PDB file of C-alpha atoms in Angstrom:
ATOM      1  CA  UNK A 514      12.959  13.444  12.873  1.00 35.00           C
ATOM      2  CA  UNK A 515      11.957  16.504  15.234  1.00 34.00           C
ATOM      3  CA  UNK A 516      10.275  15.394  18.449  1.00 30.00           C
ATOM      4  CA  UNK A 517       7.920  18.246  17.569  1.00 28.00           C
ATOM      5  CA  UNK A 518       6.416  16.175  14.730  1.00 30.00           C
ATOM      6  CA  UNK A 519       5.231  13.566  17.128  1.00 30.00           C
ATOM      7  CA  UNK A 520       1.689  13.366  18.722  1.00 27.00           C
ATOM      8  CA  UNK A 521       0.164  11.405  21.600  1.00 25.00           C
ATOM      9  CA  UNK A 522      -2.916   9.371  20.848  1.00 27.00           C
ATOM     10  CA  UNK A 523      -5.419   8.153  23.383  1.00 26.00           C
ATOM     11  CA  UNK A 524      -8.024   5.252  22.823  1.00 28.00           C
ATOM     12  CA  UNK A 525     -11.358   5.908  22.183  1.00 28.00           C
ATOM     13  CA  UNK A 526     -14.082   4.214  24.224  1.00 28.00           C
ATOM     14  CA  UNK A 527     -15.082   0.587  22.738  1.00 29.00           C
ATOM     15  CA  UNK A 528     -18.800   1.465  22.254  1.00 27.00           C
ATOM     16  CA  UNK A 529     -17.647   3.649  19.428  1.00 28.00           C
ATOM     17  CA  UNK A 530     -16.015   1.044  17.485  1.00 26.00           C
ATOM     18  CA  UNK A 531     -17.774  -0.594  14.338  1.00 32.00           C
ATOM     19  CA  UNK A 532     -18.922  -4.369  14.572  1.00 33.00           C
ATOM     20  CA  UNK A 533     -15.547  -5.605  12.752  1.00 31.00           C
ATOM     21  CA  UNK A 534     -13.417  -3.904  15.265  1.00 31.00           C
ATOM     22  CA  UNK A 535     -15.264  -5.510  18.212  1.00 29.00           C
ATOM     23  CA  UNK A 536     -15.061  -9.060  16.851  1.00 31.00           C
ATOM     24  CA  UNK A 537     -11.407  -9.464  18.036  1.00 33.00           C
ATOM     25  CA  UNK A 538      -9.144  -7.776  20.322  1.00 31.00           C
ATOM     26  CA  UNK A 539      -5.703  -6.703  19.104  1.00 37.00           C
ATOM     27  CA  UNK A 540      -2.561  -8.347  20.457  1.00 37.00           C
ATOM     28  CA  UNK A 541      -0.736  -6.812  22.920  1.00 31.00           C
ATOM     29  CA  UNK A 542      -1.436  -3.341  23.658  1.00 29.00           C
ATOM     30  CA  UNK A 543      -2.260  -1.429  20.408  1.00 34.00           C
ATOM     31  CA  UNK A 544      -2.266   2.612  20.199  1.00 33.00           C
ATOM     32  CA  UNK A 545      -4.926   4.018  17.784  1.00 34.00           C
ATOM     33  CA  UNK A 546      -4.084   5.987  14.964  1.00 35.00           C
ATOM     34  CA  UNK A 547      -5.830   9.210  15.086  1.00 33.00           C
ATOM     35  CA  UNK A 548      -6.332  10.186  11.489  1.00 38.00           C
ATOM     36  CA  UNK A 549      -7.566   6.866  10.859  1.00 43.00           C
ATOM     37  CA  UNK A 550     -11.300   7.884  11.820  1.00 41.00           C
ATOM     38  CA  UNK A 551     -13.001   4.835  10.533  1.00 38.00           C
ATOM     39  CA  UNK A 552     -10.383   2.463  12.127  1.00 45.00           C
ATOM     40  CA  UNK A 553     -10.344   3.365  15.626  1.00 42.00           C
ATOM     41  CA  UNK A 554      -8.951   0.102  17.221  1.00 47.00           C
ATOM     42  CA  UNK A 555      -6.048  -0.105  15.294  1.00 51.00           C
ATOM     43  CA  UNK A 556      -2.470  -0.554  16.773  1.00 48.00           C
ATOM     44  CA  UNK A 557      -1.951  -0.966  20.173  1.00 49.00           C
ATOM     45  CA  UNK A 558       1.653  -2.541  20.433  1.00 50.00           C
ATOM     46  CA  UNK A 559       2.792   0.067  17.930  1.00 59.00           C
ATOM     47  CA  UNK A 560       4.493   3.308  18.918  1.00 60.00           C
ATOM     48  CA  UNK A 561       2.772   5.898  17.014  1.00 57.00           C
ATOM     49  CA  UNK A 562       4.009   9.089  15.484  1.00 54.00           C
ATOM     50  CA  UNK A 563       1.984  11.703  13.507  1.00 46.00           C
ATOM     51  CA  UNK A 564       3.438  13.952  10.877  1.00 43.00           C
ATOM     52  CA  UNK A 565       1.977  16.979   9.640  1.00 36.00           C
ATOM     53  CA  UNK A 566       1.679  16.378   5.667  1.00 35.00           C
ATOM     54  CA  UNK A 567       3.757  19.734   4.852  1.00 32.00           C
ATOM     55  CA  UNK A 568       6.694  18.306   6.795  1.00 35.00           C
ATOM     56  CA  UNK A 569       6.880  15.583   4.380  1.00 38.00           C
ATOM     57  CA  UNK A 570       5.411  16.936   1.019  1.00 38.00           C
ATOM     58  CA  UNK A 571       7.153  17.383  -2.035  1.00 39.00           C
ATOM     59  CA  UNK A 572       4.592  19.044  -3.736  1.00 42.00           C
ATOM     60  CA  UNK A 573       2.351  20.871  -1.090  1.00 42.00           C
ATOM     61  CA  UNK A 574      -0.338  18.135  -0.633  1.00 41.00           C
ATOM     62  CA  UNK A 575      -1.712  20.020   2.250  1.00 42.00           C
ATOM     63  CA  UNK A 576      -4.876  17.638   2.576  1.00 65.00           C
ATOM     64  CA  UNK A 577      -2.730  14.413   3.283  1.00 75.00           C
ATOM     65  CA  UNK A 578      -2.039  12.727   6.494  1.00 89.00           C
ATOM     66  CA  UNK A 579       1.162  10.683   7.555  1.00 92.00           C
ATOM     67  CA  UNK A 580       1.779   8.121  10.356  1.00 95.00           C
ATOM     68  CA  UNK A 581       4.271   6.002  11.526  1.00 96.00           C
ATOM     69  CA  UNK A 582       3.657   2.837  13.470  1.00 97.00           C
ATOM     70  CA  UNK A 583       6.594   0.669  14.772  1.00 96.00           C
ATOM     71  CA  UNK A 584       6.151  -2.356  15.964  1.00 97.00           C
ATOM     72  CA  UNK A 585       8.469  -4.619  18.116  1.00 95.00           C
ATOM     73  CA  UNK A 586       7.347  -8.126  16.613  1.00 95.00           C
ATOM     74  CA  UNK A 587       6.846  -8.788  13.051  1.00 96.00           C
ATOM     75  CA  UNK A 588       3.726 -11.050  14.317  1.00 97.00           C
ATOM     76  CA  UNK A 589       1.996  -7.945  15.514  1.00 97.00           C
ATOM     77  CA  UNK A 590       2.964  -6.016  12.377  1.00 98.00           C
ATOM     78  CA  UNK A 591       1.172  -8.545  10.268  1.00 98.00           C
ATOM     79  CA  UNK A 592      -1.823  -8.472  12.901  1.00 98.00           C
ATOM     80  CA  UNK A 593      -2.382  -4.980  12.522  1.00 98.00           C
ATOM     81  CA  UNK A 594      -1.979  -4.725   9.021  1.00 98.00           C
ATOM     82  CA  UNK A 595      -4.572  -7.201   8.482  1.00 98.00           C
ATOM     83  CA  UNK A 596      -6.805  -5.284  10.748  1.00 98.00           C
ATOM     84  CA  UNK A 597      -6.258  -2.333   8.720  1.00 98.00           C
ATOM     85  CA  UNK A 598      -6.983  -3.941   5.589  1.00 98.00           C
ATOM     86  CA  UNK A 599     -10.355  -5.403   7.057  1.00 98.00           C
ATOM     87  CA  UNK A 600     -11.522  -2.250   8.418  1.00 98.00           C
ATOM     88  CA  UNK A 601     -10.763  -0.666   5.136  1.00 98.00           C
ATOM     89  CA  UNK A 602     -12.687  -3.414   3.151  1.00 98.00           C
ATOM     90  CA  UNK A 603     -15.692  -3.159   5.344  1.00 98.00           C
ATOM     91  CA  UNK A 604     -15.730   0.715   5.033  1.00 98.00           C
ATOM     92  CA  UNK A 605     -15.330   0.903   1.333  1.00 98.00           C
ATOM     93  CA  UNK A 606     -17.368  -2.021   0.513  1.00 98.00           C
ATOM     94  CA  UNK A 607     -20.369  -0.419   2.729  1.00 98.00           C
ATOM     95  CA  UNK A 608     -19.701   3.238   0.953  1.00 97.00           C
ATOM     96  CA  UNK A 609     -19.066   1.964  -2.800  1.00 97.00           C
ATOM     97  CA  UNK A 610     -19.877  -1.398  -3.125  1.00 98.00           C
ATOM     98  CA  UNK A 611     -16.438  -2.248  -3.880  1.00 98.00           C
ATOM     99  CA  UNK A 612     -12.778  -2.668  -2.483  1.00 98.00           C
ATOM    100  CA  UNK A 613      -9.877  -1.775  -4.707  1.00 98.00           C
ATOM    101  CA  UNK A 614      -6.864  -3.185  -3.547  1.00 98.00           C
ATOM    102  CA  UNK A 615      -3.583  -2.672  -5.021  1.00 98.00           C
ATOM    103  CA  UNK A 616      -0.422  -4.790  -3.821  1.00 98.00           C
ATOM    104  CA  UNK A 617       3.131  -5.160  -4.446  1.00 98.00           C
ATOM    105  CA  UNK A 618       5.678  -8.035  -4.416  1.00 96.00           C
ATOM    106  CA  UNK A 619       8.563  -8.850  -2.207  1.00 94.00           C
ATOM    107  CA  UNK A 620       7.764  -8.997   1.575  1.00 94.00           C
ATOM    108  CA  UNK A 621       4.589  -7.515   1.603  1.00 97.00           C
ATOM    109  CA  UNK A 622       2.596 -10.227   0.795  1.00 98.00           C
ATOM    110  CA  UNK A 623       4.096 -12.458   3.712  1.00 97.00           C
ATOM    111  CA  UNK A 624       3.057  -9.578   5.990  1.00 98.00           C
ATOM    112  CA  UNK A 625      -0.441 -10.133   4.742  1.00 98.00           C
ATOM    113  CA  UNK A 626      -1.009 -13.670   5.609  1.00 98.00           C
ATOM    114  CA  UNK A 627      -3.205 -12.660   8.153  1.00 98.00           C
ATOM    115  CA  UNK A 628      -6.054 -12.026   6.344  1.00 98.00           C
ATOM    116  CA  UNK A 629      -6.195 -15.673   5.568  1.00 98.00           C
ATOM    117  CA  UNK A 630      -6.748 -16.727   8.696  1.00 98.00           C
ATOM    118  CA  UNK A 631      -9.661 -16.254  11.343  1.00 97.00           C
ATOM    119  CA  UNK A 632     -11.223 -14.033  12.053  1.00 97.00           C
ATOM    120  CA  UNK A 633     -10.688 -12.513   8.855  1.00 98.00           C
ATOM    121  CA  UNK A 634     -11.076 -15.264   6.447  1.00 98.00           C
ATOM    122  CA  UNK A 635     -14.662 -15.432   7.558  1.00 97.00           C
ATOM    123  CA  UNK A 636     -15.518 -11.648   8.207  1.00 97.00           C
ATOM    124  CA  UNK A 637     -13.979  -9.894   5.058  1.00 98.00           C
ATOM    125  CA  UNK A 638     -16.598  -9.520   2.340  1.00 98.00           C
ATOM    126  CA  UNK A 639     -14.013 -11.070  -0.310  1.00 98.00           C
ATOM    127  CA  UNK A 640     -16.739 -10.642  -2.981  1.00 98.00           C
ATOM    128  CA  UNK A 641     -16.127  -7.246  -2.922  1.00 98.00           C
ATOM    129  CA  UNK A 642     -12.563  -7.141  -3.544  1.00 98.00           C
ATOM    130  CA  UNK A 643     -10.673  -6.045  -6.653  1.00 98.00           C
ATOM    131  CA  UNK A 644      -7.127  -6.704  -6.755  1.00 98.00           C
ATOM    132  CA  UNK A 645      -4.089  -4.992  -8.644  1.00 98.00           C
ATOM    133  CA  UNK A 646      -0.637  -4.755  -8.881  1.00 98.00           C
ATOM    134  CA  UNK A 647       1.186  -1.814  -8.490  1.00 98.00           C
ATOM    135  CA  UNK A 648       4.003  -3.209 -10.627  1.00 98.00           C
ATOM    136  CA  UNK A 649       4.735  -6.471 -12.191  1.00 98.00           C
ATOM    137  CA  UNK A 650       7.574  -8.279 -13.920  1.00 98.00           C
ATOM    138  CA  UNK A 651       6.792  -9.167 -17.669  1.00 98.00           C
ATOM    139  CA  UNK A 652       7.038 -13.235 -17.081  1.00 98.00           C
ATOM    140  CA  UNK A 653       4.874 -15.789 -17.097  1.00 98.00           C
ATOM    141  CA  UNK A 654       2.438 -16.042 -14.564  1.00 97.00           C
ATOM    142  CA  UNK A 655       3.649 -19.129 -13.230  1.00 97.00           C
ATOM    143  CA  UNK A 656       7.286 -17.942 -13.291  1.00 98.00           C
ATOM    144  CA  UNK A 657       9.234 -17.473  -9.811  1.00 97.00           C
ATOM    145  CA  UNK A 658       9.620 -13.814 -10.683  1.00 97.00           C
ATOM    146  CA  UNK A 659       6.009 -13.044 -11.047  1.00 98.00           C
ATOM    147  CA  UNK A 660       4.436 -10.863  -8.810  1.00 98.00           C
ATOM    148  CA  UNK A 661       1.306 -12.745  -9.299  1.00 98.00           C
ATOM    149  CA  UNK A 662       2.583 -16.015  -8.412  1.00 98.00           C
ATOM    150  CA  UNK A 663       3.723 -14.527  -5.318  1.00 98.00           C
ATOM    151  CA  UNK A 664       0.498 -12.996  -4.288  1.00 98.00           C
ATOM    152  CA  UNK A 665      -1.476 -16.363  -5.538  1.00 98.00           C
ATOM    153  CA  UNK A 666       0.353 -18.582  -3.390  1.00 98.00           C
ATOM    154  CA  UNK A 667       0.698 -16.443  -0.414  1.00 98.00           C
ATOM    155  CA  UNK A 668      -2.849 -15.095  -0.224  1.00 98.00           C
ATOM    156  CA  UNK A 669      -5.132 -15.099  -3.301  1.00 98.00           C
ATOM    157  CA  UNK A 670      -5.160 -19.039  -3.410  1.00 98.00           C
ATOM    158  CA  UNK A 671      -6.309 -19.116   0.251  1.00 98.00           C
ATOM    159  CA  UNK A 672      -9.120 -16.191  -0.099  1.00 98.00           C
ATOM    160  CA  UNK A 673     -12.555 -16.669  -1.991  1.00 98.00           C
ATOM    161  CA  UNK A 674     -12.010 -13.500  -4.271  1.00 98.00           C
ATOM    162  CA  UNK A 675     -13.898 -13.852  -7.416  1.00 98.00           C
ATOM    163  CA  UNK A 676     -11.326 -14.866 -10.097  1.00 97.00           C
ATOM    164  CA  UNK A 677     -12.624 -12.332 -12.388  1.00 98.00           C
ATOM    165  CA  UNK A 678     -11.615  -9.428  -9.904  1.00 98.00           C
ATOM    166  CA  UNK A 679      -8.225 -10.399  -9.832  1.00 98.00           C
ATOM    167  CA  UNK A 680      -6.431  -8.352 -12.573  1.00 98.00           C
ATOM    168  CA  UNK A 681      -3.234  -9.759 -13.560  1.00 98.00           C
ATOM    169  CA  UNK A 682      -1.240  -8.551 -16.421  1.00 98.00           C
ATOM    170  CA  UNK A 683      -1.550 -10.043 -20.134  1.00 98.00           C
ATOM    171  CA  UNK A 684       1.960 -12.045 -19.702  1.00 96.00           C
ATOM    172  CA  UNK A 685       1.799 -12.843 -23.590  1.00 97.00           C
ATOM    173  CA  UNK A 686       2.497  -9.013 -24.840  1.00 98.00           C
ATOM    174  CA  UNK A 687       5.729  -7.105 -24.538  1.00 98.00           C
ATOM    175  CA  UNK A 688       6.198  -4.799 -21.816  1.00 98.00           C
ATOM    176  CA  UNK A 689       4.933  -1.661 -23.617  1.00 98.00           C
ATOM    177  CA  UNK A 690       1.684  -3.947 -24.886  1.00 98.00           C
ATOM    178  CA  UNK A 691       1.126  -5.186 -21.097  1.00 98.00           C
ATOM    179  CA  UNK A 692       1.382  -1.597 -19.765  1.00 98.00           C
ATOM    180  CA  UNK A 693      -1.050  -0.193 -22.250  1.00 98.00           C
ATOM    181  CA  UNK A 694      -3.494  -2.938 -21.694  1.00 98.00           C
ATOM    182  CA  UNK A 695      -3.532  -2.466 -18.115  1.00 98.00           C
ATOM    183  CA  UNK A 696      -4.434   0.944 -18.422  1.00 98.00           C
ATOM    184  CA  UNK A 697      -7.060   0.220 -20.581  1.00 98.00           C
ATOM    185  CA  UNK A 698      -8.551  -2.208 -18.057  1.00 98.00           C
ATOM    186  CA  UNK A 699      -8.345   0.507 -15.330  1.00 98.00           C
ATOM    187  CA  UNK A 700      -9.955   2.937 -17.456  1.00 98.00           C
ATOM    188  CA  UNK A 701     -12.908   0.456 -18.278  1.00 98.00           C
ATOM    189  CA  UNK A 702     -13.227  -0.196 -14.666  1.00 98.00           C
ATOM    190  CA  UNK A 703     -13.801   3.623 -13.931  1.00 98.00           C
ATOM    191  CA  UNK A 704     -16.174   3.489 -16.671  1.00 98.00           C
ATOM    192  CA  UNK A 705     -18.151   0.666 -14.635  1.00 97.00           C
ATOM    193  CA  UNK A 706     -17.998   2.365 -11.444  1.00 97.00           C
ATOM    194  CA  UNK A 707     -15.582  -0.120  -9.946  1.00 98.00           C
ATOM    195  CA  UNK A 708     -12.696   2.275  -9.581  1.00 98.00           C
ATOM    196  CA  UNK A 709     -13.161   5.493  -8.391  1.00 98.00           C
ATOM    197  CA  UNK A 710     -11.496   8.801  -9.845  1.00 97.00           C
ATOM    198  CA  UNK A 711      -9.813  11.461  -7.836  1.00 96.00           C
ATOM    199  CA  UNK A 712     -11.453  14.840  -7.907  1.00 93.00           C
ATOM    200  CA  UNK A 713      -8.137  16.459  -6.681  1.00 91.00           C
ATOM    201  CA  UNK A 714      -6.174  14.923  -9.393  1.00 95.00           C
ATOM    202  CA  UNK A 715      -8.164  13.354 -12.436  1.00 96.00           C
ATOM    203  CA  UNK A 716      -6.203  10.019 -11.914  1.00 98.00           C
ATOM    204  CA  UNK A 717      -7.770   6.772 -10.666  1.00 98.00           C
ATOM    205  CA  UNK A 718      -8.376   6.711  -6.901  1.00 98.00           C
ATOM    206  CA  UNK A 719      -7.695   3.236  -5.327  1.00 98.00           C
ATOM    207  CA  UNK A 720      -9.052   2.548  -2.122  1.00 98.00           C
ATOM    208  CA  UNK A 721      -5.909   1.185  -0.386  1.00 98.00           C
ATOM    209  CA  UNK A 722      -2.454   0.479  -1.699  1.00 98.00           C
ATOM    210  CA  UNK A 723      -0.552  -1.871   0.367  1.00 98.00           C
ATOM    211  CA  UNK A 724       3.043  -1.470  -0.685  1.00 98.00           C
ATOM    212  CA  UNK A 725       6.680  -2.448   0.159  1.00 98.00           C
ATOM    213  CA  UNK A 726       9.840  -0.606  -0.384  1.00 98.00           C
ATOM    214  CA  UNK A 727      13.308  -1.685  -1.750  1.00 97.00           C
ATOM    215  CA  UNK A 728      16.425  -1.009   0.232  1.00 97.00           C
ATOM    216  CA  UNK A 729      17.526   1.862  -2.442  1.00 97.00           C
ATOM    217  CA  UNK A 730      14.113   3.545  -1.505  1.00 98.00           C
ATOM    218  CA  UNK A 731      12.360   2.388  -4.756  1.00 98.00           C
ATOM    219  CA  UNK A 732       8.564   1.793  -4.592  1.00 98.00           C
ATOM    220  CA  UNK A 733       6.589  -0.350  -7.390  1.00 98.00           C
ATOM    221  CA  UNK A 734       8.994  -0.470 -10.424  1.00 98.00           C
ATOM    222  CA  UNK A 735      10.025   3.593  -9.760  1.00 98.00           C
ATOM    223  CA  UNK A 736      13.991   3.535  -9.279  1.00 98.00           C
ATOM    224  CA  UNK A 737      16.002   6.092  -7.775  1.00 97.00           C
ATOM    225  CA  UNK A 738      17.284   8.570 -10.797  1.00 95.00           C
ATOM    226  CA  UNK A 739      15.307   6.472 -13.484  1.00 96.00           C
ATOM    227  CA  UNK A 740      13.420   8.649 -15.997  1.00 96.00           C
ATOM    228  CA  UNK A 741      10.007   7.030 -15.458  1.00 97.00           C
ATOM    229  CA  UNK A 742       9.873   8.615 -11.831  1.00 97.00           C
ATOM    230  CA  UNK A 743       9.203  11.724 -13.461  1.00 97.00           C
ATOM    231  CA  UNK A 744       6.091  10.513 -15.884  1.00 98.00           C
ATOM    232  CA  UNK A 745       3.232  12.708 -15.283  1.00 97.00           C
ATOM    233  CA  UNK A 746       0.622  11.521 -18.123  1.00 97.00           C
ATOM    234  CA  UNK A 747       0.065   7.905 -18.053  1.00 98.00           C
ATOM    235  CA  UNK A 748      -1.705   5.990 -15.357  1.00 98.00           C
ATOM    236  CA  UNK A 749       0.621   2.796 -16.428  1.00 98.00           C
ATOM    237  CA  UNK A 750       3.805   2.619 -17.916  1.00 98.00           C
ATOM    238  CA  UNK A 751       6.661   0.095 -19.094  1.00 98.00           C
ATOM    239  CA  UNK A 752      10.269  -0.350 -18.099  1.00 98.00           C
ATOM    240  CA  UNK A 753      12.840  -2.513 -20.248  1.00 97.00           C
ATOM    241  CA  UNK A 754      15.652  -1.376 -18.125  1.00 96.00           C
ATOM    242  CA  UNK A 755      15.035  -2.086 -14.561  1.00 97.00           C
ATOM    243  CA  UNK A 756      18.090  -1.899 -12.367  1.00 95.00           C
ATOM    244  CA  UNK A 757      16.974  -4.829 -10.664  1.00 94.00           C
ATOM    245  CA  UNK A 758      16.178  -7.725 -12.604  1.00 96.00           C
ATOM    246  CA  UNK A 759      14.112  -8.909 -14.393  1.00 97.00           C
ATOM    247  CA  UNK A 760      14.421  -5.718 -16.675  1.00 97.00           C
ATOM    248  CA  UNK A 761      11.135  -5.714 -18.291  1.00 98.00           C
ATOM    249  CA  UNK A 762       8.279  -4.622 -15.879  1.00 98.00           C
ATOM    250  CA  UNK A 763       5.400  -2.471 -15.968  1.00 98.00           C
ATOM    251  CA  UNK A 764       4.286   0.208 -13.371  1.00 98.00           C
ATOM    252  CA  UNK A 765       1.633   2.209 -11.818  1.00 98.00           C
ATOM    253  CA  UNK A 766       3.092   6.066 -12.108  1.00 98.00           C
ATOM    254  CA  UNK A 767       3.241   8.489  -9.241  1.00 98.00           C
ATOM    255  CA  UNK A 768       0.220  10.217 -10.198  1.00 98.00           C
ATOM    256  CA  UNK A 769      -1.693   7.085  -9.538  1.00 98.00           C
ATOM    257  CA  UNK A 770       0.116   6.107  -6.713  1.00 98.00           C
ATOM    258  CA  UNK A 771      -0.463   9.691  -5.015  1.00 98.00           C
ATOM    259  CA  UNK A 772      -4.029   9.940  -6.012  1.00 98.00           C
ATOM    260  CA  UNK A 773      -4.719   7.035  -3.338  1.00 98.00           C
ATOM    261  CA  UNK A 774      -7.205   7.122  -0.502  1.00 98.00           C
ATOM    262  CA  UNK A 775      -4.909   5.011   1.821  1.00 98.00           C
ATOM    263  CA  UNK A 776      -1.263   3.532   1.497  1.00 98.00           C
ATOM    264  CA  UNK A 777       0.065   1.297   3.842  1.00 98.00           C
ATOM    265  CA  UNK A 778       3.975   1.148   3.585  1.00 98.00           C
ATOM    266  CA  UNK A 779       5.331  -1.784   4.862  1.00 98.00           C
ATOM    267  CA  UNK A 780       9.040  -1.913   6.020  1.00 98.00           C
ATOM    268  CA  UNK A 781      10.757  -4.729   7.600  1.00 97.00           C
ATOM    269  CA  UNK A 782      14.100  -5.231   8.495  1.00 96.00           C
ATOM    270  CA  UNK A 783      17.747  -3.653   8.786  1.00 96.00           C
ATOM    271  CA  UNK A 784      18.322  -3.387   5.388  1.00 97.00           C
ATOM    272  CA  UNK A 785      15.384  -0.726   4.725  1.00 97.00           C
ATOM    273  CA  UNK A 786      16.773   1.491   7.770  1.00 97.00           C
ATOM    274  CA  UNK A 787      18.819   3.770   5.591  1.00 97.00           C
ATOM    275  CA  UNK A 788      16.138   4.633   3.059  1.00 97.00           C
ATOM    276  CA  UNK A 789      13.467   4.840   6.000  1.00 97.00           C
ATOM    277  CA  UNK A 790      15.923   7.180   7.649  1.00 96.00           C
ATOM    278  CA  UNK A 791      15.887   9.515   4.673  1.00 96.00           C
ATOM    279  CA  UNK A 792      12.263   9.322   4.131  1.00 96.00           C
ATOM    280  CA  UNK A 793      11.226  10.199   7.601  1.00 94.00           C
ATOM    281  CA  UNK A 794      13.915  13.095   7.770  1.00 91.00           C
ATOM    282  CA  UNK A 795      12.823  16.603   8.245  1.00 85.00           C
ATOM    283  CA  UNK A 796      15.923  17.679   5.968  1.00 85.00           C
ATOM    284  CA  UNK A 797      14.873  17.067   2.542  1.00 82.00           C
ATOM    285  CA  UNK A 798      17.212  17.111  -0.419  1.00 85.00           C
ATOM    286  CA  UNK A 799      17.039  17.484  -3.916  1.00 87.00           C
ATOM    287  CA  UNK A 800      17.820  13.806  -4.551  1.00 91.00           C
ATOM    288  CA  UNK A 801      14.595  12.199  -3.371  1.00 96.00           C
ATOM    289  CA  UNK A 802      14.055   8.426  -3.250  1.00 97.00           C
ATOM    290  CA  UNK A 803      10.810   7.397  -5.023  1.00 98.00           C
ATOM    291  CA  UNK A 804       9.457   6.719  -1.600  1.00 98.00           C
ATOM    292  CA  UNK A 805       9.931  10.278  -0.744  1.00 96.00           C
ATOM    293  CA  UNK A 806       7.954  11.131  -3.949  1.00 96.00           C
ATOM    294  CA  UNK A 807       5.129   9.362  -2.779  1.00 97.00           C
ATOM    295  CA  UNK A 808       2.911  11.928  -1.124  1.00 95.00           C
ATOM    296  CA  UNK A 809      -1.050  11.610  -1.239  1.00 96.00           C
ATOM    297  CA  UNK A 810      -2.963  14.430  -2.705  1.00 94.00           C
ATOM    298  CA  UNK A 811      -5.990  13.646  -0.564  1.00 93.00           C
ATOM    299  CA  UNK A 812      -5.372  10.592   1.477  1.00 96.00           C
ATOM    300  CA  UNK A 813      -3.459   8.836   4.491  1.00 97.00           C
ATOM    301  CA  UNK A 814      -0.219   7.377   4.369  1.00 97.00           C
ATOM    302  CA  UNK A 815       0.806   4.979   7.401  1.00 97.00           C
ATOM    303  CA  UNK A 816       4.278   3.300   7.650  1.00 98.00           C
ATOM    304  CA  UNK A 817       4.119  -0.213   9.189  1.00 98.00           C
ATOM    305  CA  UNK A 818       7.721  -0.806  10.134  1.00 97.00           C
ATOM    306  CA  UNK A 819       9.596  -3.069  12.862  1.00 97.00           C
ATOM    307  CA  UNK A 820      12.618  -1.835  15.047  1.00 96.00           C
ATOM    308  CA  UNK A 821      15.023  -2.819  12.542  1.00 96.00           C
ATOM    309  CA  UNK A 822      13.651  -0.783   9.890  1.00 97.00           C
ATOM    310  CA  UNK A 823      13.535   2.110  11.884  1.00 96.00           C
ATOM    311  CA  UNK A 824      16.912   1.731  13.804  1.00 96.00           C
ATOM    312  CA  UNK A 825      18.467   4.641  12.343  1.00 95.00           C
ATOM    313  CA  UNK A 826      15.798   7.299  12.705  1.00 91.00           C
ATOM    314  CA  UNK A 827      16.585   9.466  15.720  1.00 73.00           C
ATOM    315  CA  UNK A 828      13.647  11.421  17.724  1.00 56.00           C
TER     316      UNK A 828
END
């Protein structure tokens, strides 16, 4: 990664912080992330690198912003991720009266654990949350492979989000049927005004997607070399031959992911280092990893990484 892409950032005065930001000091010495103007307090034990969108874009999304936040300790990453999410919740609840949150499975849910602890448990307006999954395995909701079960056990059972605002798949349907059903739900929520639409893309615009990445660079259930990475029309699609078990899944498509207002990409551990290196490299090749194809049309994409995940990245 070229050093010319990094930008130093200075902290704003405390008098400019929103009410939620003044309620708790961040751990250690956080560096604020300049492009997240509504989140001025974020991230002082992280090292911050900002990247021009054009340097990482695959389709000329000039209005998007990207940042890389590197944490020495996973505990600090989790605390900052909770702060980031809570302040976005406050922002969108005030602006729209709803906060649409998309989560993935894997280690992401553990990284969100701080949201179920003080001060966030008491200060977040959970009644405004609407929770979705970027992908789901077509298994019963109580199955060990269920992303719903993972999120329920790790977060949703511990915070007071109204049950009707948690959108799990219909696990009684086939993979194709479950994908179609989920897209129908999204379209109805757009009509109801809960879910915004992107003026730039014509696809739904979720307020934030909190995502993880596989060691092979896959995100959602969009895998390297699989035809689904090229889906341009559907909001939600299905896969029956996932290279990672279980084989049957539903997944958001790239047009939906790339229409998000904010994306937090959480990568923890040395197993992610190779994909992170490729994704953050200035030198792009034709064989893009799915994570490299996540280029927001009009939004802010932030990497939350620990030291091991960026161990192969060189400035």
